[in-house]
PDB file with SEQRES, HELIX, SHEET and CRYST1 records, atoms N, CA, C and O in Angstrom:
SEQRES   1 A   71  UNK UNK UNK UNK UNK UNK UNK UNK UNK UNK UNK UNK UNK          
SEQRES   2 A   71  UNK UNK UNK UNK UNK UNK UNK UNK UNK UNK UNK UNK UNK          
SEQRES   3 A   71  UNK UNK UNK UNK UNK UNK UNK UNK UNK UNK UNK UNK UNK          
SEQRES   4 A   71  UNK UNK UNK UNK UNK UNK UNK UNK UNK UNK UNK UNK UNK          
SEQRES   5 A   71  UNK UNK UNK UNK UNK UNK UNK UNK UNK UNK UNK UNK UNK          
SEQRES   6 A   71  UNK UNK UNK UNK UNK UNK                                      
SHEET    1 AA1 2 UNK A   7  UNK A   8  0                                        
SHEET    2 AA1 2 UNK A  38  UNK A  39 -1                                        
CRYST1    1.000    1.000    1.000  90.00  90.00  90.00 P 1           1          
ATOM      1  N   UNK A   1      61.549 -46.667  37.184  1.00  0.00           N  
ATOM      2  CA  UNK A   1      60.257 -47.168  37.584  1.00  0.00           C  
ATOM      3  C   UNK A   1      60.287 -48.659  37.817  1.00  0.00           C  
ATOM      4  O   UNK A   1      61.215 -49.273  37.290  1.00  0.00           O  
ATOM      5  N   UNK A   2      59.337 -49.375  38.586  1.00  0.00           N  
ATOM      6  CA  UNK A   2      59.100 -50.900  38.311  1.00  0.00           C  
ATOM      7  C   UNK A   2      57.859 -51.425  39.080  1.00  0.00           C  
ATOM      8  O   UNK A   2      56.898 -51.012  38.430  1.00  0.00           O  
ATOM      9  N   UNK A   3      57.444 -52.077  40.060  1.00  0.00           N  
ATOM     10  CA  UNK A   3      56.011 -52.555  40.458  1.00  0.00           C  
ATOM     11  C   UNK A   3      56.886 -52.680  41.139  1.00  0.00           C  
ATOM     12  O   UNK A   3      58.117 -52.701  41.117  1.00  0.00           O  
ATOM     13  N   UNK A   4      55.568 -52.822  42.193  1.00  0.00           N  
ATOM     14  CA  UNK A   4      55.273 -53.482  43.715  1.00  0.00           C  
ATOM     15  C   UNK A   4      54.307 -54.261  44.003  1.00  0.00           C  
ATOM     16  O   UNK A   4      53.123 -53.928  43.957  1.00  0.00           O  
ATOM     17  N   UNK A   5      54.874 -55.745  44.436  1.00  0.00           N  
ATOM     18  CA  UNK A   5      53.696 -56.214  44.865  1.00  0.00           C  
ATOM     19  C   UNK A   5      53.056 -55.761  46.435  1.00  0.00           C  
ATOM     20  O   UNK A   5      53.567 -55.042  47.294  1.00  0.00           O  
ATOM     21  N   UNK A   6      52.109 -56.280  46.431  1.00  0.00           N  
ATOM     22  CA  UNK A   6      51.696 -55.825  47.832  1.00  0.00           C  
ATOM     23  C   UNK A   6      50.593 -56.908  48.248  1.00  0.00           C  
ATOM     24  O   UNK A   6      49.706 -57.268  47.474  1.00  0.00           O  
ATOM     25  N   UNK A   7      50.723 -57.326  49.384  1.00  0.00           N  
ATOM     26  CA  UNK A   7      49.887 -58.616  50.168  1.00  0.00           C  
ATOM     27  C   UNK A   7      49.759 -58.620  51.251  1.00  0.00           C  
ATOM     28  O   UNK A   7      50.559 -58.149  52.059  1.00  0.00           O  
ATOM     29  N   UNK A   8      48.786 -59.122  51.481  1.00  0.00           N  
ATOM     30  CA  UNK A   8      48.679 -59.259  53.033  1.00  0.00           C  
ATOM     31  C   UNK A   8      47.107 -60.198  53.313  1.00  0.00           C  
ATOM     32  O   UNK A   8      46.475 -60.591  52.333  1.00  0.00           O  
ATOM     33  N   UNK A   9      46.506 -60.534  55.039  1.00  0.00           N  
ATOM     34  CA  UNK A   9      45.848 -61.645  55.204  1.00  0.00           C  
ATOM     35  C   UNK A   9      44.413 -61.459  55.174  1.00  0.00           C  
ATOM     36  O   UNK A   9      43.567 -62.319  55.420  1.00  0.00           O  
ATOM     37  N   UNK A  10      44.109 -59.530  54.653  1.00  0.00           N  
ATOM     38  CA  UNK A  10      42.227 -59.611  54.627  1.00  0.00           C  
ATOM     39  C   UNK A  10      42.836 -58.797  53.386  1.00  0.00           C  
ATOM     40  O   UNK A  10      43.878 -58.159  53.236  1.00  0.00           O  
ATOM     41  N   UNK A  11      41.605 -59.127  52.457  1.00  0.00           N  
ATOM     42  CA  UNK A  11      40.574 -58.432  51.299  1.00  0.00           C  
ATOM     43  C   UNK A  11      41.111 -57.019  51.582  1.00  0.00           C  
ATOM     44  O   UNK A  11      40.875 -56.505  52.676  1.00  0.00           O  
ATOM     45  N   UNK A  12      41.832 -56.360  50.635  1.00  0.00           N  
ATOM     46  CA  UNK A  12      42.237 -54.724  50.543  1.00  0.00           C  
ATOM     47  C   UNK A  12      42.803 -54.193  51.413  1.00  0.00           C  
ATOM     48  O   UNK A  12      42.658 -52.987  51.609  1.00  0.00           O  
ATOM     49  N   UNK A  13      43.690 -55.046  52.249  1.00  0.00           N  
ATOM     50  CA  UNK A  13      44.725 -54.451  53.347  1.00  0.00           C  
ATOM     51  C   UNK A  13      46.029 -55.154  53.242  1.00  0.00           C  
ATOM     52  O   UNK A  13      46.403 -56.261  53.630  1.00  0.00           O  
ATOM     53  N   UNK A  14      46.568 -54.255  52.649  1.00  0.00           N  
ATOM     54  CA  UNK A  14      48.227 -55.079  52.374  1.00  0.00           C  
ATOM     55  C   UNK A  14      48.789 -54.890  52.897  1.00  0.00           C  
ATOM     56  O   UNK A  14      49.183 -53.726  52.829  1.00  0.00           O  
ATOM     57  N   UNK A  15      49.476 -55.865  54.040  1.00  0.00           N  
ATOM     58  CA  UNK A  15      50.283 -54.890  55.183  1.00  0.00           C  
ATOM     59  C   UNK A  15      52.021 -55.282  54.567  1.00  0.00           C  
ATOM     60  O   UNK A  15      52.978 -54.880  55.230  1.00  0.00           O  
ATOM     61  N   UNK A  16      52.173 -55.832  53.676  1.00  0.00           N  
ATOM     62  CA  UNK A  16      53.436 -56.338  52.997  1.00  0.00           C  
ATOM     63  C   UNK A  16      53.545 -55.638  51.544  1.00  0.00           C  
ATOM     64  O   UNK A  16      52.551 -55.170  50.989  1.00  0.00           O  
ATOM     65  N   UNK A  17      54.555 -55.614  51.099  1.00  0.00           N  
ATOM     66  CA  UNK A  17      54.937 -54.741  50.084  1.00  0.00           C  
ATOM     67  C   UNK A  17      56.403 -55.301  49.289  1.00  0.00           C  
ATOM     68  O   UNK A  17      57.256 -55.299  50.177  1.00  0.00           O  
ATOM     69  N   UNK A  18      57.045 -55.785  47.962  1.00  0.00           N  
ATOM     70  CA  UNK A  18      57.468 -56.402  47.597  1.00  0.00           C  
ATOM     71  C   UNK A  18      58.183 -55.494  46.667  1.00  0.00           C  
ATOM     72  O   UNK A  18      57.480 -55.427  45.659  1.00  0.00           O  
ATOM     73  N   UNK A  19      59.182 -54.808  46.532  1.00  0.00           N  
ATOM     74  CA  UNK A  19      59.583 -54.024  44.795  1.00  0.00           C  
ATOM     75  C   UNK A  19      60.180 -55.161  44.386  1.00  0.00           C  
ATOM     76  O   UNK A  19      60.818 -55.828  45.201  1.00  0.00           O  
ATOM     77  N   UNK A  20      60.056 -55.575  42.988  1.00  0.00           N  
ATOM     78  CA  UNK A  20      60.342 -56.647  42.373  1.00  0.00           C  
ATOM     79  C   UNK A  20      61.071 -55.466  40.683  1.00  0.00           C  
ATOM     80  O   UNK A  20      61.309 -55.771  39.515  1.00  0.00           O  
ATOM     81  N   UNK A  21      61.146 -54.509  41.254  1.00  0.00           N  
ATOM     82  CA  UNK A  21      61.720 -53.576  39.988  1.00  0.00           C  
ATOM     83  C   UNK A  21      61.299 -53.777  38.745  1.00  0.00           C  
ATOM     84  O   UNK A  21      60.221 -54.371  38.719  1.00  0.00           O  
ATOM     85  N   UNK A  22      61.781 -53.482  37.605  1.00  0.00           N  
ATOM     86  CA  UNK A  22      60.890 -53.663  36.467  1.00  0.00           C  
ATOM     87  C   UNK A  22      60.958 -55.363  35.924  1.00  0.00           C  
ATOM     88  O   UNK A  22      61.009 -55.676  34.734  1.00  0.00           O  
ATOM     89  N   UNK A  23      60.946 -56.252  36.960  1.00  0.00           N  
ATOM     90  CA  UNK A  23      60.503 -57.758  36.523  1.00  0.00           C  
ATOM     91  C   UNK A  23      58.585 -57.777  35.923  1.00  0.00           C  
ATOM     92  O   UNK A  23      58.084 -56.670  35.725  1.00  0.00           O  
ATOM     93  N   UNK A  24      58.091 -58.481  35.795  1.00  0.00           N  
ATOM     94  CA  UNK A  24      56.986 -58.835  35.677  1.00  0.00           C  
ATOM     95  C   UNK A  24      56.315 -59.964  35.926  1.00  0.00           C  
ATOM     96  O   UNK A  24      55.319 -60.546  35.497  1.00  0.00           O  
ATOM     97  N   UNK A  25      57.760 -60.216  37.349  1.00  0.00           N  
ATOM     98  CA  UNK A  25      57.101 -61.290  38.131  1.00  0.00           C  
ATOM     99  C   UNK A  25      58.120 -61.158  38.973  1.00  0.00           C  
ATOM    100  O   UNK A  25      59.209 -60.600  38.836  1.00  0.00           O  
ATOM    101  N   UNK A  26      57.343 -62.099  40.417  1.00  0.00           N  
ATOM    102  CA  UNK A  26      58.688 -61.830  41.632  1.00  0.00           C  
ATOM    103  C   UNK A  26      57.970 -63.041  42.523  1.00  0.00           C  
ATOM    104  O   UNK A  26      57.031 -63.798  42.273  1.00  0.00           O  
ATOM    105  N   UNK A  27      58.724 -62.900  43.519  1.00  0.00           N  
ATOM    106  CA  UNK A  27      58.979 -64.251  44.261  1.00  0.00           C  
ATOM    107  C   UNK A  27      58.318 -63.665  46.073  1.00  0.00           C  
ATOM    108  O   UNK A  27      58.638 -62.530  46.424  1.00  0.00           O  
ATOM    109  N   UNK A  28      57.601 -64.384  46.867  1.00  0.00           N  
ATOM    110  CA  UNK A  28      56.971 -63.726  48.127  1.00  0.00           C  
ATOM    111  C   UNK A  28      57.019 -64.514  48.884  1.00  0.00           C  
ATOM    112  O   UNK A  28      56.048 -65.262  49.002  1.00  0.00           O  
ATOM    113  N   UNK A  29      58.268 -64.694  49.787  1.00  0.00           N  
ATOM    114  CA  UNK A  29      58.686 -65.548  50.875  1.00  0.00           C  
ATOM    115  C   UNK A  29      57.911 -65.303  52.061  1.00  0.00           C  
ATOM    116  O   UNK A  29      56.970 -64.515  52.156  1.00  0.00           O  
ATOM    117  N   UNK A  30      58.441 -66.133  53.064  1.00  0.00           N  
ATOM    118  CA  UNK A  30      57.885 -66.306  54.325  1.00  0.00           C  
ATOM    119  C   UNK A  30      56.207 -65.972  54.690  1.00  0.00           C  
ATOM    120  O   UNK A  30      55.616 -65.094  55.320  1.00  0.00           O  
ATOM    121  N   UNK A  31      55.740 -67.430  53.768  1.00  0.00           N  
ATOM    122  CA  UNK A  31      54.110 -66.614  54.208  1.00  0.00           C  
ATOM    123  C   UNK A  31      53.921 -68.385  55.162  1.00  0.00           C  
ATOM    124  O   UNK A  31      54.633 -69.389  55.156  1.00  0.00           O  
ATOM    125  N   UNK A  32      52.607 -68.041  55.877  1.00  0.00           N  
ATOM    126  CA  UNK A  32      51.962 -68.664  56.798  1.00  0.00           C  
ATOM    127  C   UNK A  32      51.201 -69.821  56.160  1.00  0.00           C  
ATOM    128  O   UNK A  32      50.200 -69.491  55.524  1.00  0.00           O  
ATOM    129  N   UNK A  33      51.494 -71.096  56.215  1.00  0.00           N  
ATOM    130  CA  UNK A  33      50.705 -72.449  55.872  1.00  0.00           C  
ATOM    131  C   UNK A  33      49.241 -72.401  56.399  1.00  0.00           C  
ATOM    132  O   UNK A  33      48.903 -72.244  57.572  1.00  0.00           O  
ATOM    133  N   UNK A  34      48.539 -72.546  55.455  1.00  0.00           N  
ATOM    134  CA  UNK A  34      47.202 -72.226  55.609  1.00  0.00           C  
ATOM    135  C   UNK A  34      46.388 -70.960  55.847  1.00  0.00           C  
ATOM    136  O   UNK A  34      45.314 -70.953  56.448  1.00  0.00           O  
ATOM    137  N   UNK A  35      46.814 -70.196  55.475  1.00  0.00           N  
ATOM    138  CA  UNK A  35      46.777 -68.588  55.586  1.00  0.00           C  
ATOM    139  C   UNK A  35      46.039 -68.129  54.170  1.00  0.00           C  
ATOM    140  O   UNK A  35      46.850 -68.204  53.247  1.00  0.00           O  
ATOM    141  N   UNK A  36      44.701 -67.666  53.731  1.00  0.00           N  
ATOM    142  CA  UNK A  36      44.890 -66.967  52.658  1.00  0.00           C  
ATOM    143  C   UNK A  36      45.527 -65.658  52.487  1.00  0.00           C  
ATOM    144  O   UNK A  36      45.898 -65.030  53.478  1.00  0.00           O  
ATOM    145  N   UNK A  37      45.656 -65.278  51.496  1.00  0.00           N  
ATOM    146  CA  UNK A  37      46.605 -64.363  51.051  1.00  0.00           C  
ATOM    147  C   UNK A  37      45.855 -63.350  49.849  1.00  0.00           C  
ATOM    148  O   UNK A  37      45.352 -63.863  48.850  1.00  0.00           O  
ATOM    149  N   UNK A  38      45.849 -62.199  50.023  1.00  0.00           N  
ATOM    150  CA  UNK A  38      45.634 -61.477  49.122  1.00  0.00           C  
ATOM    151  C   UNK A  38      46.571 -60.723  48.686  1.00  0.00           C  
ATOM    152  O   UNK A  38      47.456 -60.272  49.413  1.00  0.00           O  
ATOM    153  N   UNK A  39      46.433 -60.416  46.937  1.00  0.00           N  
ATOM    154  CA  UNK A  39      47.317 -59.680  46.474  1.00  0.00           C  
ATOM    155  C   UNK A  39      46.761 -58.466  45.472  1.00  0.00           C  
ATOM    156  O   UNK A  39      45.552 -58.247  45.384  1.00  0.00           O  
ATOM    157  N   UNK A  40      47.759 -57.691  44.719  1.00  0.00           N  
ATOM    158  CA  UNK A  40      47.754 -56.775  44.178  1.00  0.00           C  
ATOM    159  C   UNK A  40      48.682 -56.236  43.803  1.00  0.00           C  
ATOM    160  O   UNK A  40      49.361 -55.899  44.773  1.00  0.00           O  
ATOM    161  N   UNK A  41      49.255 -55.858  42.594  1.00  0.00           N  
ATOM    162  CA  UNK A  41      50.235 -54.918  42.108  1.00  0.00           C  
ATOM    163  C   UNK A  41      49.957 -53.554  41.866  1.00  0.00           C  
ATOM    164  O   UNK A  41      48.820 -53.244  41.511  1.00  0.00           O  
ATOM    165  N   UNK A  42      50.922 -52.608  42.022  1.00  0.00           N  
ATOM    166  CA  UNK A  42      51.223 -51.389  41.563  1.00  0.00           C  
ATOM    167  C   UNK A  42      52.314 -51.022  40.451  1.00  0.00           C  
ATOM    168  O   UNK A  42      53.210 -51.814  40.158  1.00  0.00           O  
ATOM    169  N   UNK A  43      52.170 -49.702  39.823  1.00  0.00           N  
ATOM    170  CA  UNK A  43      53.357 -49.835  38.830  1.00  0.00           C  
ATOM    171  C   UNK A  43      53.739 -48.605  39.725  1.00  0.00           C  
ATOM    172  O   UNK A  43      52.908 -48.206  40.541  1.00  0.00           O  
ATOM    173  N   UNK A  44      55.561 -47.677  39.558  1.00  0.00           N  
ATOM    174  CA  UNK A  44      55.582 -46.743  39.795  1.00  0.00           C  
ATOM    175  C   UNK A  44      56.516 -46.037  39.096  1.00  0.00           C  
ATOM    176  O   UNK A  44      57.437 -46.756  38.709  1.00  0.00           O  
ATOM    177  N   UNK A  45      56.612 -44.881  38.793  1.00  0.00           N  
ATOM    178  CA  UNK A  45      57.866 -44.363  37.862  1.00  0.00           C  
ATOM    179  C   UNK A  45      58.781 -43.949  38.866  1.00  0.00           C  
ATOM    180  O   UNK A  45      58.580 -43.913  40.080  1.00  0.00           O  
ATOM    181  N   UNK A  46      59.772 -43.650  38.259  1.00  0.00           N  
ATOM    182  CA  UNK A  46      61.420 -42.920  38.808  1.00  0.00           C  
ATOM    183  C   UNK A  46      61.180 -41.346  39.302  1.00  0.00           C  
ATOM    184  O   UNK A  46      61.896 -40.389  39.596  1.00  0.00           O  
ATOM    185  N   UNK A  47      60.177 -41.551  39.245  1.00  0.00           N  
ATOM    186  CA  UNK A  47      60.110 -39.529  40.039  1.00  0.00           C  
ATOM    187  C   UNK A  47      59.054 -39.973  40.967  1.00  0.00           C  
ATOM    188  O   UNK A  47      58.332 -39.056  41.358  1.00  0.00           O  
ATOM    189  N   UNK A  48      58.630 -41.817  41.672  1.00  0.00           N  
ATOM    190  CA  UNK A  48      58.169 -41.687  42.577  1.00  0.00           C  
ATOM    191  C   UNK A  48      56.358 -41.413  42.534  1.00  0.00           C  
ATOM    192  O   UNK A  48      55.904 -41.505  43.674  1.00  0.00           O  
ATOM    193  N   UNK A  49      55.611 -41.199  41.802  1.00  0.00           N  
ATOM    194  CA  UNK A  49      54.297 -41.790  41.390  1.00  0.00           C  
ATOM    195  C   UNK A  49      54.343 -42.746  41.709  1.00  0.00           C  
ATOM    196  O   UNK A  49      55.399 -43.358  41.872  1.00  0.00           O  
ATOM    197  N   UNK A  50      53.010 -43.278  41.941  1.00  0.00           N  
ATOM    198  CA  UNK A  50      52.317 -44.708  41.782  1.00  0.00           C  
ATOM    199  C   UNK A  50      51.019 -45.229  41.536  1.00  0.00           C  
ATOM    200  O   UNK A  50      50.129 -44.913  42.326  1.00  0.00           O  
ATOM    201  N   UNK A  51      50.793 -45.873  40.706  1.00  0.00           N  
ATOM    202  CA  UNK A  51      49.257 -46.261  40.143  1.00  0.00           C  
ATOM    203  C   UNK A  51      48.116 -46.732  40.923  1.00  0.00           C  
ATOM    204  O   UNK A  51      48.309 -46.816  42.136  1.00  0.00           O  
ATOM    205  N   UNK A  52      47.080 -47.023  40.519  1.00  0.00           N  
ATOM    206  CA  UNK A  52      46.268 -47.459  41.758  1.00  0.00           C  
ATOM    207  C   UNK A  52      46.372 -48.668  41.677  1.00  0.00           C  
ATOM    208  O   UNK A  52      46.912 -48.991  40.619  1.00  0.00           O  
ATOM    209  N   UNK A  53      45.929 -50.039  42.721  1.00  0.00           N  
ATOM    210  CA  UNK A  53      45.968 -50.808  42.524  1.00  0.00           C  
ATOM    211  C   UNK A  53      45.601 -51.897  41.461  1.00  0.00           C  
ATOM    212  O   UNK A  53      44.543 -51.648  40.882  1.00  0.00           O  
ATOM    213  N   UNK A  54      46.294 -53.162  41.032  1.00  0.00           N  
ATOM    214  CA  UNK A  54      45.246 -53.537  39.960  1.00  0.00           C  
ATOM    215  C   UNK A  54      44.411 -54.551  40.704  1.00  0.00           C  
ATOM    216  O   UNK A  54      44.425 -54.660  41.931  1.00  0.00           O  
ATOM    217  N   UNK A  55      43.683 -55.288  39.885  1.00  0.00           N  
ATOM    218  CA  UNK A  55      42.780 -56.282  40.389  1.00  0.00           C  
ATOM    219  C   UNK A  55      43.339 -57.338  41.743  1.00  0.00           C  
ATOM    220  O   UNK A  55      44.479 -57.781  41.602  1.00  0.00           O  
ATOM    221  N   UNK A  56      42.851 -57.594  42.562  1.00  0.00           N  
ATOM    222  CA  UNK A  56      43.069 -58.320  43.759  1.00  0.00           C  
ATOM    223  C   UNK A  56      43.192 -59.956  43.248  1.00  0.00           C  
ATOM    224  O   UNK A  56      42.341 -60.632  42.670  1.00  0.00           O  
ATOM    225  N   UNK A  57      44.191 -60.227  43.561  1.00  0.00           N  
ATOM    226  CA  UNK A  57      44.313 -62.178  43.305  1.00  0.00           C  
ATOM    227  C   UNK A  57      43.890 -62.746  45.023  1.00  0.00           C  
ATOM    228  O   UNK A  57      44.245 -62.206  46.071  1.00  0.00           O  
ATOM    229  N   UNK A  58      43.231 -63.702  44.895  1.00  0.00           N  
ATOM    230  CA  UNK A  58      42.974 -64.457  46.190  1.00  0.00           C  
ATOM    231  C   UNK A  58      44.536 -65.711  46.203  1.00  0.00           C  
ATOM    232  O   UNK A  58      45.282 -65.873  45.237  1.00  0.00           O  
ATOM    233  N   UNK A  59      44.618 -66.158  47.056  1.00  0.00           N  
ATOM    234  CA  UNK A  59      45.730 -67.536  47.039  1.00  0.00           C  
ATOM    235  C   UNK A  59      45.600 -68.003  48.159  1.00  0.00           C  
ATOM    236  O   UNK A  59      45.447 -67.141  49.024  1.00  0.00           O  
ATOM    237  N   UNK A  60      45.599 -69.589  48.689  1.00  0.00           N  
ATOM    238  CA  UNK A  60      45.651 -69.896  49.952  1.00  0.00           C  
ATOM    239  C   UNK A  60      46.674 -70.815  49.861  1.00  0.00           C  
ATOM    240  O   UNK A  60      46.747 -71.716  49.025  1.00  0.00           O  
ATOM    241  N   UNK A  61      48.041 -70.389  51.383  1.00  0.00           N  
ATOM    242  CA  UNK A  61      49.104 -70.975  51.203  1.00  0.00           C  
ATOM    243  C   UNK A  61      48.541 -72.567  51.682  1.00  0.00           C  
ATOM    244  O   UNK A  61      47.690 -72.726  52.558  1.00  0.00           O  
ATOM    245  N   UNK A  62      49.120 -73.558  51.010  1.00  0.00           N  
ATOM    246  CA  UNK A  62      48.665 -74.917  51.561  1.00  0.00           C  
ATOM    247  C   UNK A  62      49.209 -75.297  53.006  1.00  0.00           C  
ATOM    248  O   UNK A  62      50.156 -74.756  53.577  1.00  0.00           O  
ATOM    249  N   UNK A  63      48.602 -76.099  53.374  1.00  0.00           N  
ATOM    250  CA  UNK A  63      48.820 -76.726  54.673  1.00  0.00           C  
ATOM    251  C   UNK A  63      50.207 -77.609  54.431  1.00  0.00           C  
ATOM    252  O   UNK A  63      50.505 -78.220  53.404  1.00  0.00           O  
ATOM    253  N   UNK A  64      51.229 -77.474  56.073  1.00  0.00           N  
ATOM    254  CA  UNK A  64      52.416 -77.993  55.870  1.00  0.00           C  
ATOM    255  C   UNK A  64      52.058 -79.336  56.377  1.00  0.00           C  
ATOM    256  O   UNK A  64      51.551 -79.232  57.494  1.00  0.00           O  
ATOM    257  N   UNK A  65      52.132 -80.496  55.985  1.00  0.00           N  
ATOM    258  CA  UNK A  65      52.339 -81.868  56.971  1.00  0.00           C  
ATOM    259  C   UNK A  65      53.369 -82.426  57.165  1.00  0.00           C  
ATOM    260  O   UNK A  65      54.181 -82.587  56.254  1.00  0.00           O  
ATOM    261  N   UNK A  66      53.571 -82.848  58.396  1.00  0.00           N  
ATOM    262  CA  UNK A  66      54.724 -83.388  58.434  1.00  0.00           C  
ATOM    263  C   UNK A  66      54.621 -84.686  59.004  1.00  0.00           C  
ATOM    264  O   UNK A  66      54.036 -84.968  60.049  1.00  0.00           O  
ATOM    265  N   UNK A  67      55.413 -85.686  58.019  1.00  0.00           N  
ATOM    266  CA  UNK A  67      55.254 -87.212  58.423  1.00  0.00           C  
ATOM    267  C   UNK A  67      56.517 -87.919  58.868  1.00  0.00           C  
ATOM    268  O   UNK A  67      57.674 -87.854  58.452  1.00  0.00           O  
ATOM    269  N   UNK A  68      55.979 -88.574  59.783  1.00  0.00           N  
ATOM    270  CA  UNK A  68      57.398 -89.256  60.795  1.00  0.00           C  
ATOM    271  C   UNK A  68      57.466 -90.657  60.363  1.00  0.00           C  
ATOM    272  O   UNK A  68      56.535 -91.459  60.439  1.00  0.00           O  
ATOM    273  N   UNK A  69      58.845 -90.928  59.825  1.00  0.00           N  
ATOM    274  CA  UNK A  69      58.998 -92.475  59.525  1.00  0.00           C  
ATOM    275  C   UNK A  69      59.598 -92.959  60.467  1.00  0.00           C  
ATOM    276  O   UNK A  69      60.450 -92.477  61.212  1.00  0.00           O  
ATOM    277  N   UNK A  70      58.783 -94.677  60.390  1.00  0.00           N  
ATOM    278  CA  UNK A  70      59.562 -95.535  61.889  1.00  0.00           C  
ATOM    279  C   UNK A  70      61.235 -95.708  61.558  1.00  0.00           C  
ATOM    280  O   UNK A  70      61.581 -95.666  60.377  1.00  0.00           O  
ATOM    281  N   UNK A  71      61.732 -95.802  62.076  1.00  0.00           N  
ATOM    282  CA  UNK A  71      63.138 -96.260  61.960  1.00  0.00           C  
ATOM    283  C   UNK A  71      63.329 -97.373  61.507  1.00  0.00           C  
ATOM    284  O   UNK A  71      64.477 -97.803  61.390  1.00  0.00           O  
TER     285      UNK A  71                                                      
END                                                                             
């Protein structure tokens, strides 16, 4: 068994999905600067079940800036 995260860019539609195996935490690359983000975990066992979702986390990735120094 282990969780899944699952995320994506509206309120209860996760179009991304993460197994992070039995950690109880994991890592969610390549997201969009300035994008909120919703999340949610699942647990699932080894015969393939899976729980319902738990509570929804909001997150908004920050804005990238990029600053140019004079020479």
């Amino acid at each position: 068994g282990g969780y899944f995260i699952y995320y994506g860019a509206s309120t209860g539609n996760y179009t991304n999905r993460v197994d992070v195996g039995l950690a109880t935490s994991g890592v969610v690359s390549n997201l969009v600067a300035g994008t909120t983000y919703y999340f949610a975990v699942t647990a699932y066992t080894a015969s393939g079940m899976e729980s319902d979702f738990s509570s929804e986390v909001v997150w908004q990735s920050p804005l990238q800036l990029e600053i140019q120094r004079s020479p």
